[in-house]
mmCIF file of C-alpha atoms in Angstrom:
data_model
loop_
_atom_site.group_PDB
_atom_site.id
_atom_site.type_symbol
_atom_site.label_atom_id
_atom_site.label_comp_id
_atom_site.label_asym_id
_atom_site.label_seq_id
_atom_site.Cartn_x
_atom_site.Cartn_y
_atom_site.Cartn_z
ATOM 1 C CA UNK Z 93 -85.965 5.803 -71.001
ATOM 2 C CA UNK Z 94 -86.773 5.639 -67.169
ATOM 3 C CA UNK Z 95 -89.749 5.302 -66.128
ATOM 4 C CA UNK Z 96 -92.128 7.716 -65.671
ATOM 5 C CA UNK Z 97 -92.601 8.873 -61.731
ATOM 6 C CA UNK Z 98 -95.715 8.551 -60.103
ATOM 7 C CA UNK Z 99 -97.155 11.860 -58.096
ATOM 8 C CA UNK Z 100 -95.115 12.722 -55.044
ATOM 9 C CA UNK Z 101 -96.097 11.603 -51.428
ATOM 10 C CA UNK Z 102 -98.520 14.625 -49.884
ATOM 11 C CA UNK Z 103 -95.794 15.515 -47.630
ATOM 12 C CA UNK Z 104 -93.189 16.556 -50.518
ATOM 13 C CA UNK Z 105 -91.050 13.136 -50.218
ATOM 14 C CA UNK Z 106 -89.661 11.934 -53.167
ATOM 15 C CA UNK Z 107 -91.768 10.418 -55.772
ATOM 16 C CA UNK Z 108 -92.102 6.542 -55.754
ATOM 17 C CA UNK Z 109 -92.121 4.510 -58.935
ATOM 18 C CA UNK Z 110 -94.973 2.307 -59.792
ATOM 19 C CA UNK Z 111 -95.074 -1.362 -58.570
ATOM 20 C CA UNK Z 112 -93.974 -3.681 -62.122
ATOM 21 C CA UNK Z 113 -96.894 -4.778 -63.990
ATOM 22 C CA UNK Z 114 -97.573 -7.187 -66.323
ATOM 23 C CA UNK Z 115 -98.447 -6.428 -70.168
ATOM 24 C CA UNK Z 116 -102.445 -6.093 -69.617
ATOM 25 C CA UNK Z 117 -101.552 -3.575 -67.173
ATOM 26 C CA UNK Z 118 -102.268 -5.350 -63.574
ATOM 27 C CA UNK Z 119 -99.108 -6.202 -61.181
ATOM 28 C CA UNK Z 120 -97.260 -9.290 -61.312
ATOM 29 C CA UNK Z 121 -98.068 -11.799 -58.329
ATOM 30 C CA UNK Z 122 -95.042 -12.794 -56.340
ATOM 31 C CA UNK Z 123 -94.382 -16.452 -56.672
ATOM 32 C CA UNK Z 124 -95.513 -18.397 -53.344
ATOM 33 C CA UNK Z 125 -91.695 -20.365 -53.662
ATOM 34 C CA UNK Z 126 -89.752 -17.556 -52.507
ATOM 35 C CA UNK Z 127 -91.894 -17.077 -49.392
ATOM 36 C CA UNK Z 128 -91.988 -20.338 -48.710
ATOM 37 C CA UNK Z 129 -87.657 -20.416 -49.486
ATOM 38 C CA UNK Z 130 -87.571 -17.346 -47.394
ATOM 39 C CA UNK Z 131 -89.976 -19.324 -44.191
ATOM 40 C CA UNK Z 132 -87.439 -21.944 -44.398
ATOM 41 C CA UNK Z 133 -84.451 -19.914 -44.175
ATOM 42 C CA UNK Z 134 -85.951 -17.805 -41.319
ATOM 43 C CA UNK Z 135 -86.503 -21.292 -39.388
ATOM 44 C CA UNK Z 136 -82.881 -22.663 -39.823
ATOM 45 C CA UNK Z 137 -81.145 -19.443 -38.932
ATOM 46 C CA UNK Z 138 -83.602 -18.804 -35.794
ATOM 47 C CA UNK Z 139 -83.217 -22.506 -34.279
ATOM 48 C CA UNK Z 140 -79.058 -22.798 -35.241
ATOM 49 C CA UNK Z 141 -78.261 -19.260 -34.088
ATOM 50 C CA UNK Z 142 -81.154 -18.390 -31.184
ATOM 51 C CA UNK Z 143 -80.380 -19.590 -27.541
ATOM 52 C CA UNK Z 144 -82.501 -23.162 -26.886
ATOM 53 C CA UNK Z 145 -85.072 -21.055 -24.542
ATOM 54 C CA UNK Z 146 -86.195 -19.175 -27.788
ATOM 55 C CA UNK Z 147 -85.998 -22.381 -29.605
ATOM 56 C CA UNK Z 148 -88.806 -24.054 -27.023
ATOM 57 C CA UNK Z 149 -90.811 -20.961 -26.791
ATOM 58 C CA UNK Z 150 -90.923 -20.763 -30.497
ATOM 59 C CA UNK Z 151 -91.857 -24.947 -31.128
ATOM 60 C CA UNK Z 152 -94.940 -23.592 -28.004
ATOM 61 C CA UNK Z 153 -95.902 -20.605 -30.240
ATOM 62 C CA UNK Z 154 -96.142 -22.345 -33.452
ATOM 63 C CA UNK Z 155 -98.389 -24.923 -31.758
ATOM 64 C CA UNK Z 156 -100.958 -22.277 -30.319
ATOM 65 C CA UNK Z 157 -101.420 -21.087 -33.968
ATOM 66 C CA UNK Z 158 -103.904 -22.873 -36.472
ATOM 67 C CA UNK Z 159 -101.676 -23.845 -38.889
ATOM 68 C CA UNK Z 160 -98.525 -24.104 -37.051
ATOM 69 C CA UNK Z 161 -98.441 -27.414 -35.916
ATOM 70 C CA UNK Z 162 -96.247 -28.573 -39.140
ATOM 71 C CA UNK Z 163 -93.859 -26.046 -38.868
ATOM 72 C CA UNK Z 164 -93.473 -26.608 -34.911
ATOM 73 C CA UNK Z 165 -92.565 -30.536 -35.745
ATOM 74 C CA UNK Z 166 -89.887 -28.820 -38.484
ATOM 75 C CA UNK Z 167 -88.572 -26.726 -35.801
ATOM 76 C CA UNK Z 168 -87.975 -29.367 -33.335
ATOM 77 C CA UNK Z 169 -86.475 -32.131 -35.960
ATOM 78 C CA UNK Z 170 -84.408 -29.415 -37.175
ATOM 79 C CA UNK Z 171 -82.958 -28.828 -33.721
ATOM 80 C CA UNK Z 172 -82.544 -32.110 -32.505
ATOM 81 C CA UNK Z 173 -80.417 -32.799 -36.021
ATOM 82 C CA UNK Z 174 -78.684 -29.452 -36.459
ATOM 83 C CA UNK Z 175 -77.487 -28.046 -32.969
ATOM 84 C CA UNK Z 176 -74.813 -30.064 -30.927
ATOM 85 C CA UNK Z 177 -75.357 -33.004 -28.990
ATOM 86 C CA UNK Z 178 -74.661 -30.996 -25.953
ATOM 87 C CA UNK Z 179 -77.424 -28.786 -26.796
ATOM 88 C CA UNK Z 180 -79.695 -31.379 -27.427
ATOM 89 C CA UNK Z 181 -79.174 -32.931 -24.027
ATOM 90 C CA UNK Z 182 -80.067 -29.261 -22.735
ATOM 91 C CA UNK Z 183 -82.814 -29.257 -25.557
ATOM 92 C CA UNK Z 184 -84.450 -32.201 -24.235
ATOM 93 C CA UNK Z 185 -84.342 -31.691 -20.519
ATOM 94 C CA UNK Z 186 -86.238 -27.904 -21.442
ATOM 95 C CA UNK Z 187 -88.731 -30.074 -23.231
ATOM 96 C CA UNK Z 188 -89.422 -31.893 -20.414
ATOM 97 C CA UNK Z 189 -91.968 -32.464 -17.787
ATOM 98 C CA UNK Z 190 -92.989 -30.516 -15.464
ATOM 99 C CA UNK Z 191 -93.125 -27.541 -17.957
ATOM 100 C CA UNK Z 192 -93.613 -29.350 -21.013
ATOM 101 C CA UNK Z 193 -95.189 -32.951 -21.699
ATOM 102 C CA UNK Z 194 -93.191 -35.639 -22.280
ATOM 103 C CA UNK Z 195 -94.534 -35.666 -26.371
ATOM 104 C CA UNK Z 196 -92.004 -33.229 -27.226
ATOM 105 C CA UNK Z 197 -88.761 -34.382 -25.809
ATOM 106 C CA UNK Z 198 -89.704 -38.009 -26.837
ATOM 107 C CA UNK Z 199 -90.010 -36.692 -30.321
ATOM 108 C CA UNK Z 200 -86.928 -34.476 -30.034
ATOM 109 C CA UNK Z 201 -84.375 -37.886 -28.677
ATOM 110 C CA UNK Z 202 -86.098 -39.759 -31.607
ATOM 111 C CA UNK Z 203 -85.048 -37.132 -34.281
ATOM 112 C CA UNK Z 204 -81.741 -37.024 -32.898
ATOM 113 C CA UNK Z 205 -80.900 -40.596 -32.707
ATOM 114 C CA UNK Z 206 -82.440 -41.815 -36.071
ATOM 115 C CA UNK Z 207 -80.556 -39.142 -37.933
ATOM 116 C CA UNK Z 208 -77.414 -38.332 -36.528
ATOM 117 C CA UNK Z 209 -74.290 -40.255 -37.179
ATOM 118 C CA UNK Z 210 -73.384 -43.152 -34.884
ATOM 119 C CA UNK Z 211 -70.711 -41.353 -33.008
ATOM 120 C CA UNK Z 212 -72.763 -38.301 -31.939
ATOM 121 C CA UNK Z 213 -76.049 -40.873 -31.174
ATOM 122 C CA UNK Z 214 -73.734 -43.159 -28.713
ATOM 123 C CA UNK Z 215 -72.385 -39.912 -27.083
ATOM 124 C CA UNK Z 216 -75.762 -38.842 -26.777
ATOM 125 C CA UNK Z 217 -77.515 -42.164 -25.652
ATOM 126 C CA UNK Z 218 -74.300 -41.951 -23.019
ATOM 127 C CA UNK Z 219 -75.304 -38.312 -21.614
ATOM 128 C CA UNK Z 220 -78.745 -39.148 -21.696
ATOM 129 C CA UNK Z 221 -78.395 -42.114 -19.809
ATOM 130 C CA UNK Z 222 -76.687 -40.495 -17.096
ATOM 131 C CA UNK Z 223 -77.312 -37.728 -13.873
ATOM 132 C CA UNK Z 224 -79.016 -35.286 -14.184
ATOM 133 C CA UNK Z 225 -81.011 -36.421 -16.710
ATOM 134 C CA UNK Z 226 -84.280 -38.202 -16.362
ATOM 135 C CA UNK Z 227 -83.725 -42.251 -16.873
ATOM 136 C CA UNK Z 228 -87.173 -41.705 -19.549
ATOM 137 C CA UNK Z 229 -84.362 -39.719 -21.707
ATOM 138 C CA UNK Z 230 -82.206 -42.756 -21.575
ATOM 139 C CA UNK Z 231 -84.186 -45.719 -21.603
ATOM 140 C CA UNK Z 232 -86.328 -43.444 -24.975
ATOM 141 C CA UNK Z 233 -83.057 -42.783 -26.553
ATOM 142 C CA UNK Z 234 -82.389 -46.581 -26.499
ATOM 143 C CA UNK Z 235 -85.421 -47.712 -27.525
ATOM 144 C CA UNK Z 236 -85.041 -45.291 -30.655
ATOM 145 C CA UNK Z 237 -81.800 -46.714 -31.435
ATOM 146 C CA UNK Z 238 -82.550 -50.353 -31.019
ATOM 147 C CA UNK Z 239 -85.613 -50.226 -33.248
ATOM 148 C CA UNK Z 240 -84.586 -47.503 -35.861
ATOM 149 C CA UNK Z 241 -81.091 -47.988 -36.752
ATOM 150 C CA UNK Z 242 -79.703 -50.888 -38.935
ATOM 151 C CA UNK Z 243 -78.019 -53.533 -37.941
ATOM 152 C CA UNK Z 244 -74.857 -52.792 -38.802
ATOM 153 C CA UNK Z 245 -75.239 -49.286 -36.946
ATOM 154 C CA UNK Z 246 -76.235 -51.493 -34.020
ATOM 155 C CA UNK Z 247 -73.184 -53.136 -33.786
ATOM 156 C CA UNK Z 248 -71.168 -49.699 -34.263
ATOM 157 C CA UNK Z 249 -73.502 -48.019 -31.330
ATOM 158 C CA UNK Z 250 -72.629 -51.484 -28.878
ATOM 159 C CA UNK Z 251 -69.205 -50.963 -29.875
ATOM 160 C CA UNK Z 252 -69.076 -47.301 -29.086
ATOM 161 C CA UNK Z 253 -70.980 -47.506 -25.770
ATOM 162 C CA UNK Z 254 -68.481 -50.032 -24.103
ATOM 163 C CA UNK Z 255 -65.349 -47.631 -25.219
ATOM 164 C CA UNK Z 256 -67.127 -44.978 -23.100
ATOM 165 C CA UNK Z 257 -67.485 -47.746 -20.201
ATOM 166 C CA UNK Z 258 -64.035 -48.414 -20.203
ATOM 167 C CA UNK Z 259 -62.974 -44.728 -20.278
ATOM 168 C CA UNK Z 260 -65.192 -44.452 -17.355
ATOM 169 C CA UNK Z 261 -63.154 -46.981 -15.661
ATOM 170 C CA UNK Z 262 -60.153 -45.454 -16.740
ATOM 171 C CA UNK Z 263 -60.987 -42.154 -14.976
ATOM 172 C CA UNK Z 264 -62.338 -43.556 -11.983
ATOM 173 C CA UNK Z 265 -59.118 -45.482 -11.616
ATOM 174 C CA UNK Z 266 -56.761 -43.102 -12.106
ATOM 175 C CA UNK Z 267 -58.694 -41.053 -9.319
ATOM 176 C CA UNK Z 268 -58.629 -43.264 -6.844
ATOM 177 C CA UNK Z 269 -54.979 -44.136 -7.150
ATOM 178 C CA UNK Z 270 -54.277 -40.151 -7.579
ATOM 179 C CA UNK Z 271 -56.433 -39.849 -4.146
ATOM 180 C CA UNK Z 272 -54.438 -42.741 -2.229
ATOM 181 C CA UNK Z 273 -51.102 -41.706 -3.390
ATOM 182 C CA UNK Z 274 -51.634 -38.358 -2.010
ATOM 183 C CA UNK Z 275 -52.816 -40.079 1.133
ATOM 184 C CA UNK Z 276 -50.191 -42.495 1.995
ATOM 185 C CA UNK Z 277 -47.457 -39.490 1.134
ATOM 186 C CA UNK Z 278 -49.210 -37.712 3.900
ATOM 187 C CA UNK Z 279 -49.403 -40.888 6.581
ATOM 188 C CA UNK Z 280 -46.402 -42.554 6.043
ATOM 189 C CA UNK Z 281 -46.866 -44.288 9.327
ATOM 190 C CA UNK Z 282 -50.500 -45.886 7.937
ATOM 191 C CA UNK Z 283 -50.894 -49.264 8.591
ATOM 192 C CA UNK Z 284 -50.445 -51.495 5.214
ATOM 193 C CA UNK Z 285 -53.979 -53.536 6.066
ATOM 194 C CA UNK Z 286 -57.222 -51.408 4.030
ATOM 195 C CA UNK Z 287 -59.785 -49.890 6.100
ATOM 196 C CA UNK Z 288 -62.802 -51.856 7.452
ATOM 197 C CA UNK Z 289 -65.036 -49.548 5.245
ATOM 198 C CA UNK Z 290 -63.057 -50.212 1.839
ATOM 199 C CA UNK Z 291 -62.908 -53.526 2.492
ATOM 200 C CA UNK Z 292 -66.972 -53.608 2.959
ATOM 201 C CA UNK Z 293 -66.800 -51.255 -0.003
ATOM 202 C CA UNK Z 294 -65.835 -53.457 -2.525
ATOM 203 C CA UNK Z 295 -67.839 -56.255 -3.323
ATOM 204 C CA UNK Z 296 -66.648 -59.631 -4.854
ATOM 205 C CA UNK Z 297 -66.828 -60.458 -8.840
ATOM 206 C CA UNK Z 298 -69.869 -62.306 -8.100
ATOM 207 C CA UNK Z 299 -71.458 -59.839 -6.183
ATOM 208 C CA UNK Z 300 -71.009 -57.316 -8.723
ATOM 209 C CA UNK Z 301 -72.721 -59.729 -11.644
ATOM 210 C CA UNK Z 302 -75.583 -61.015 -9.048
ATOM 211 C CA UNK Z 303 -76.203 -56.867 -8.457
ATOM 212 C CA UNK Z 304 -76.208 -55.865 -12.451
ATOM 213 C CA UNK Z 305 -79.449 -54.931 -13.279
ATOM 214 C CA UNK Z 306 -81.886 -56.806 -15.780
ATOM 215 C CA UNK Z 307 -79.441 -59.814 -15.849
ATOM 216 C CA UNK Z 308 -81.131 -62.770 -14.305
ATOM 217 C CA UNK Z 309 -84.904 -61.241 -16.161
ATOM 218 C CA UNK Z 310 -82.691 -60.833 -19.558
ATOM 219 C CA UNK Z 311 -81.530 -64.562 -19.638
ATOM 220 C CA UNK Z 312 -85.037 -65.600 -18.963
ATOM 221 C CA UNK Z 313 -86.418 -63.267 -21.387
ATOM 222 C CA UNK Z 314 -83.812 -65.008 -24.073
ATOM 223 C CA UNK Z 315 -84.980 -68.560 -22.985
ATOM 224 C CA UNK Z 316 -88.505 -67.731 -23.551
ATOM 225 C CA UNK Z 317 -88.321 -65.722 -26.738
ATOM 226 C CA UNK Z 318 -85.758 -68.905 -28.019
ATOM 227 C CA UNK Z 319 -88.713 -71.154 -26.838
ATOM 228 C CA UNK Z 320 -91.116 -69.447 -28.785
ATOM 229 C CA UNK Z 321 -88.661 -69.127 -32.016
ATOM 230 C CA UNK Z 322 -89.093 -73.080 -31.560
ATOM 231 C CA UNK Z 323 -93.126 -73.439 -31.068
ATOM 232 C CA UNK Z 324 -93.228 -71.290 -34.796
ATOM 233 C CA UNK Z 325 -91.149 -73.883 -35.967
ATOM 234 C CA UNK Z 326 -93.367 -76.497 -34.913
ATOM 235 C CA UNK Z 327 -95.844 -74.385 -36.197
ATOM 236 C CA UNK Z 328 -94.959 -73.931 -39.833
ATOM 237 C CA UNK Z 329 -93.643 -77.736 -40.207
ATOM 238 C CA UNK Z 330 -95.476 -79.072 -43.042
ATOM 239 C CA UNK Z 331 -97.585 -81.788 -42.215
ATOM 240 C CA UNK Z 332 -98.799 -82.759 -45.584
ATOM 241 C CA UNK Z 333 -95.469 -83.605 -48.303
ATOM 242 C CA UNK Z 334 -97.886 -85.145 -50.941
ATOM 243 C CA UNK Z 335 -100.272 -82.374 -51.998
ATOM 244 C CA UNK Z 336 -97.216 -79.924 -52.047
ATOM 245 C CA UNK Z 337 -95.936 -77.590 -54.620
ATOM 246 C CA UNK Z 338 -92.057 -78.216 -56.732
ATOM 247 C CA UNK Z 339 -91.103 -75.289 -54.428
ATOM 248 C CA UNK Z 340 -93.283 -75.554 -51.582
ATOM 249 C CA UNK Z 341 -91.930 -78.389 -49.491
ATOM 250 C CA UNK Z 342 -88.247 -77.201 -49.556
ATOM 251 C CA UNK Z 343 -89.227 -73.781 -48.867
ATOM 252 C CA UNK Z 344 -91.392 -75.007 -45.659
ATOM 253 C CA UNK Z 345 -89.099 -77.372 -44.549
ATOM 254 C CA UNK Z 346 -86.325 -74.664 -44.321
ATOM 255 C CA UNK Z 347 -88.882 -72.157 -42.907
ATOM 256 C CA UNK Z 348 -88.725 -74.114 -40.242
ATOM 257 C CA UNK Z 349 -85.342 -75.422 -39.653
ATOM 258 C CA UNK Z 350 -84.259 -71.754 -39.360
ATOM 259 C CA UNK Z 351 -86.592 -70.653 -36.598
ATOM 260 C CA UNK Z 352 -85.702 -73.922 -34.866
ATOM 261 C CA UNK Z 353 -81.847 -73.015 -35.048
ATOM 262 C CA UNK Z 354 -82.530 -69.320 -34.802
ATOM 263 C CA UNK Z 355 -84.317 -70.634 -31.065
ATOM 264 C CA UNK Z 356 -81.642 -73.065 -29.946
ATOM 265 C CA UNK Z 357 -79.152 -70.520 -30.134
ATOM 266 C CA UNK Z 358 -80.885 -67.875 -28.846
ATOM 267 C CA UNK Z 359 -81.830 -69.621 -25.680
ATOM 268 C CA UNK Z 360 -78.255 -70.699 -25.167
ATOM 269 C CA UNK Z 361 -75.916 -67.726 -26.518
ATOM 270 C CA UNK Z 362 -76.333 -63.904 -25.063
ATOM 271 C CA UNK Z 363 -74.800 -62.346 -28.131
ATOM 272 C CA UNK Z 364 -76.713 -58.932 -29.084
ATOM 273 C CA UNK Z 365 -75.766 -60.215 -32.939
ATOM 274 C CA UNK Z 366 -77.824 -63.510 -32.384
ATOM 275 C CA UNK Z 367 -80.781 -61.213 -30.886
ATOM 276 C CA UNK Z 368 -80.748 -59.054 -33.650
ATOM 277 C CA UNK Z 369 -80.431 -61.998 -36.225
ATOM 278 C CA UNK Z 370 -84.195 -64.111 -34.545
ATOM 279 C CA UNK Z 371 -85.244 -60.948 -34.809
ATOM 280 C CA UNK Z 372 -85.031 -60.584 -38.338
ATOM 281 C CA UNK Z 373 -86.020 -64.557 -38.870
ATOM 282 C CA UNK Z 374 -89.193 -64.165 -36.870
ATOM 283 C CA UNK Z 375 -90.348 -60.501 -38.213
ATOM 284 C CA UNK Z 376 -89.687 -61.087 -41.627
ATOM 285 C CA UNK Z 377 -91.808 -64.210 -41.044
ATOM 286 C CA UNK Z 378 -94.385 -62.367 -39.537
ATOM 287 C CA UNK Z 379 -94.503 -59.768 -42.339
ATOM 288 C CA UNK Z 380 -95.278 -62.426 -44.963
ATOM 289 C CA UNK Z 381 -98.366 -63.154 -42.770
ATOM 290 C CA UNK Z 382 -99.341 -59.701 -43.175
ATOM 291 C CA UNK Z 383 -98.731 -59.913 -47.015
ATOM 292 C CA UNK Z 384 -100.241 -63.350 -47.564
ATOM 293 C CA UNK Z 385 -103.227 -62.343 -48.716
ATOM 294 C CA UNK Z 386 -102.517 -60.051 -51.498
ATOM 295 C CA UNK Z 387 -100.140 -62.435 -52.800
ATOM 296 C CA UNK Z 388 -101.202 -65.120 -55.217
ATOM 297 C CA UNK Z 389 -98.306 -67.362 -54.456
ATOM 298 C CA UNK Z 390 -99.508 -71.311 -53.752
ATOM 299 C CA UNK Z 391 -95.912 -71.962 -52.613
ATOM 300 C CA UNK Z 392 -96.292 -68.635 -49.972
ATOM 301 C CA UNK Z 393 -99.925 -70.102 -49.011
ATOM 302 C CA UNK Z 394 -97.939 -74.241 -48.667
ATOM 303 C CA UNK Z 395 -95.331 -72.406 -46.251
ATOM 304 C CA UNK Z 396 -97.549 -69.793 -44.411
ATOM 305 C CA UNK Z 397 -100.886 -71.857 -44.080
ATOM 306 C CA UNK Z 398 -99.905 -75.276 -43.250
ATOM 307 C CA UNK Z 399 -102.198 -78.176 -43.114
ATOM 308 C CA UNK Z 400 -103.547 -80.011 -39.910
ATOM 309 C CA UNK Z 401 -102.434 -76.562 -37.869
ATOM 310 C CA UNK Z 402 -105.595 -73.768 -36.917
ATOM 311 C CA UNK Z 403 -105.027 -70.984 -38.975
ATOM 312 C CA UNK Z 404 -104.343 -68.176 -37.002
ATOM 313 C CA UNK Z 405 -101.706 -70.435 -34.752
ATOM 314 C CA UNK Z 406 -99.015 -69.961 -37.729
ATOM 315 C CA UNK Z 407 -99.335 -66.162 -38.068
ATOM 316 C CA UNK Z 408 -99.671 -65.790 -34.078
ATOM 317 C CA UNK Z 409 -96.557 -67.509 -33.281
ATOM 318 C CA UNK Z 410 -94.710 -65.805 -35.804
ATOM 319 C CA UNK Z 411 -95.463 -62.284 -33.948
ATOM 320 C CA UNK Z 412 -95.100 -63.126 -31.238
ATOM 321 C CA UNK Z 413 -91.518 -64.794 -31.384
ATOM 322 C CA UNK Z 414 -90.884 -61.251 -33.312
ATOM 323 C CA UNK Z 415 -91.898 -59.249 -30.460
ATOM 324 C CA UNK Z 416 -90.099 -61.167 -27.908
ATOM 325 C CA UNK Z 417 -86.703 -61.221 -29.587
ATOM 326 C CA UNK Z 418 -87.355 -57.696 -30.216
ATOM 327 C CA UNK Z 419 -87.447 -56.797 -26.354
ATOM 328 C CA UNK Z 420 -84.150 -59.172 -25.995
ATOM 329 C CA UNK Z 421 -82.637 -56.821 -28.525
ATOM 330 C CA UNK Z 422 -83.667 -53.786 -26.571
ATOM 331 C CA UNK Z 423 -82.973 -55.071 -23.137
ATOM 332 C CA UNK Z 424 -79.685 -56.309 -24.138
ATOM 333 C CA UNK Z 425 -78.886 -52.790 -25.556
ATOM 334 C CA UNK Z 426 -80.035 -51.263 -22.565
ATOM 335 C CA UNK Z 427 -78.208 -53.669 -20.285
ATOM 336 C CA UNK Z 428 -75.158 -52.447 -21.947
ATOM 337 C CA UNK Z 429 -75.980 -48.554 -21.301
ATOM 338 C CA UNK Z 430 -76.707 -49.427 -17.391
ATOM 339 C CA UNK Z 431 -73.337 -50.862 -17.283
ATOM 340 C CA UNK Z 432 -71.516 -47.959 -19.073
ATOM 341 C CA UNK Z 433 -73.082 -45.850 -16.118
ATOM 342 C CA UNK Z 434 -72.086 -48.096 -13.189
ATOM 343 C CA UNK Z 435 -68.805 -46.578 -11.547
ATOM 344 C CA UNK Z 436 -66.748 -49.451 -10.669
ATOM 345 C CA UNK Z 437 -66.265 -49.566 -7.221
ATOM 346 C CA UNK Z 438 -62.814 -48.399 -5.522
ATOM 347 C CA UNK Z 439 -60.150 -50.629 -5.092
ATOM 348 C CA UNK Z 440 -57.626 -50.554 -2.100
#
């Protein structure tokens, strides 16, 4: 049977029916997941469909409110992962100073570049990097990349960046020989010699390497963090062979004969894959440091705490030689984004 109507509205509208209840007679309570499904869908279909300007002024809202700070950070990771790269480009210059702090956009170029694929993050590392955006976007979207993303995406991103350096080139060149064919078809009579100006123009190979920016500080960065690769060597030799565990001496010896080669070759070779690889030898070294403690390994203790050498000297160097190859790794990535933006110059 239907159910029984409950007494009409005082203005003669139809009757409503009761709300459901549940067998003692009180209404059912509406289960917190579907609000919380329906929050979530209201989100992704206001920051993939709603123009960016909404999409800021909604992340600005959120934040204002007590308990909106959460759902703010949701907003903006969803729309640095979700919209285009072109849009995130325009996201991040909205987010930006003056109007905005810097916070926001930071966190925005972050999302975007830890969790898109490798082809959208060297297409946006390459728009970033480049007029009219602010050199913070670039030199943040770098810095995300070179410390987030594996190695192997590393070597994809490096890859990627120098195709869009030569394409670049490729424009730029077929410009300027569009430009001076039209020219010459219009002076025939033009002397074959190139003007004073283009000549001054154009600077010489050498030139052009002396002028690139952060080379002469990167190779002297890479000599100093290979020297230090070689000091932590020195500095987890084992001194003492007698006392020392079955495993213990092998494992120190080789310790060290690894940060030692890991240094040599980083002070003489400028490959980004020899960066990345001290980098892994020296912060993997430094992370047992961290660990040494809470492990009840004598071999770990032989390798980590050698004897004769003052015991923070071991776990110091280690760091250290981490951080430096580190910066190497970023400089050398963002070495290769300054060159992707330098127009070659025009050639008569």
């Amino acid at each position: 049977m239907p159910p029984e109507p409950t007494a009409p509205d005082v203005g003669g509208g139809p009757a409503r029916h009761a709300a459901p209840e549940a067998d003692d007679g009180r209404p059912k309570p509406v289960a917190p997941d579907a609000d919380d499904e329906a929050v979530q869908e209201l989100i992704r279909v206001a920051v993939v469909s709603r123009p960016l300007d909404d999409v800021v002024d909604l992340v600005t809202l959120l934040e204002q409110s007590p308990d909106g700070v959460t759902t703010a950070a949701s907003v903006l990771r969803l729309a640095a992962v979700a919209r285009s790269v072109d849009d995130v480009t325009r996201l991040v210059e909205l987010l930006g100073p003056p109007k905005h702090s810097a916070e926001h956009m930071d966190e925005a170029i972050r999302h975007a570049v830890e969790e898109r694929p490798i082809p959208e993050v060297s297409r946006l590392v390459h728009l970033l990097s480049r007029p009219p955006h602010d050199p913070h976007s670039g030199a943040e979207a770098v810095q995300a990349a070179g410390t987030a993303r594996s190695v192997e995406d590393l070597m994809q991103l490096i890859g990627r960046l120098r195709e869009h350096k030569d394409i670049d080139i490729d424009s730029a060149g077929a410009g300027v020989t569009g430009t001076q064919a039209a020219f010459e078809a219009e002076t025939p009579q033009a002397p074959s010699a190139p003007p004073a100006e283009a000549a001054h123009a154009a600077p010489a190979p050498a030139d052009a390497v002396a002028q690139a920016p952060g080379g002469t500080p990167l190779v002297w960065l890479r000599r100093a963090a290979g020297v230090l690769l070689l000091l932590c060597a020195a500095a987890h030799f084992p001194l003492n062979w007698s006392d020392a565990p079955s495993l213990g001496l092998p494992a120190a010896l080789g310790v060290s004969i690894v940060c030692a080669l890991a240094g040599v070759t980083l002070f003489l070779s400028a490959s980004p894959v020899v960066a990345v690889v001290s980098t892994l030898v020296a912060g993997a070294l430094a992370v047992g440091h961290l660990v040494d403690d809470r492990v009840d390994s004598t071999t770990l203790a032989y390798v980590l705490r050698p004897d004769g050498v003052t015991a923070p000297i071991p776990a110091l160097s280690a760091v250290v030689a981490a951080l430096a190859s580190l910066l190497v790794v970023a400089f050398t990535v963002a070495g290769l984004r300054a060159a992707a933006n330098r127009e070659p110059a025009p050639r008569g």
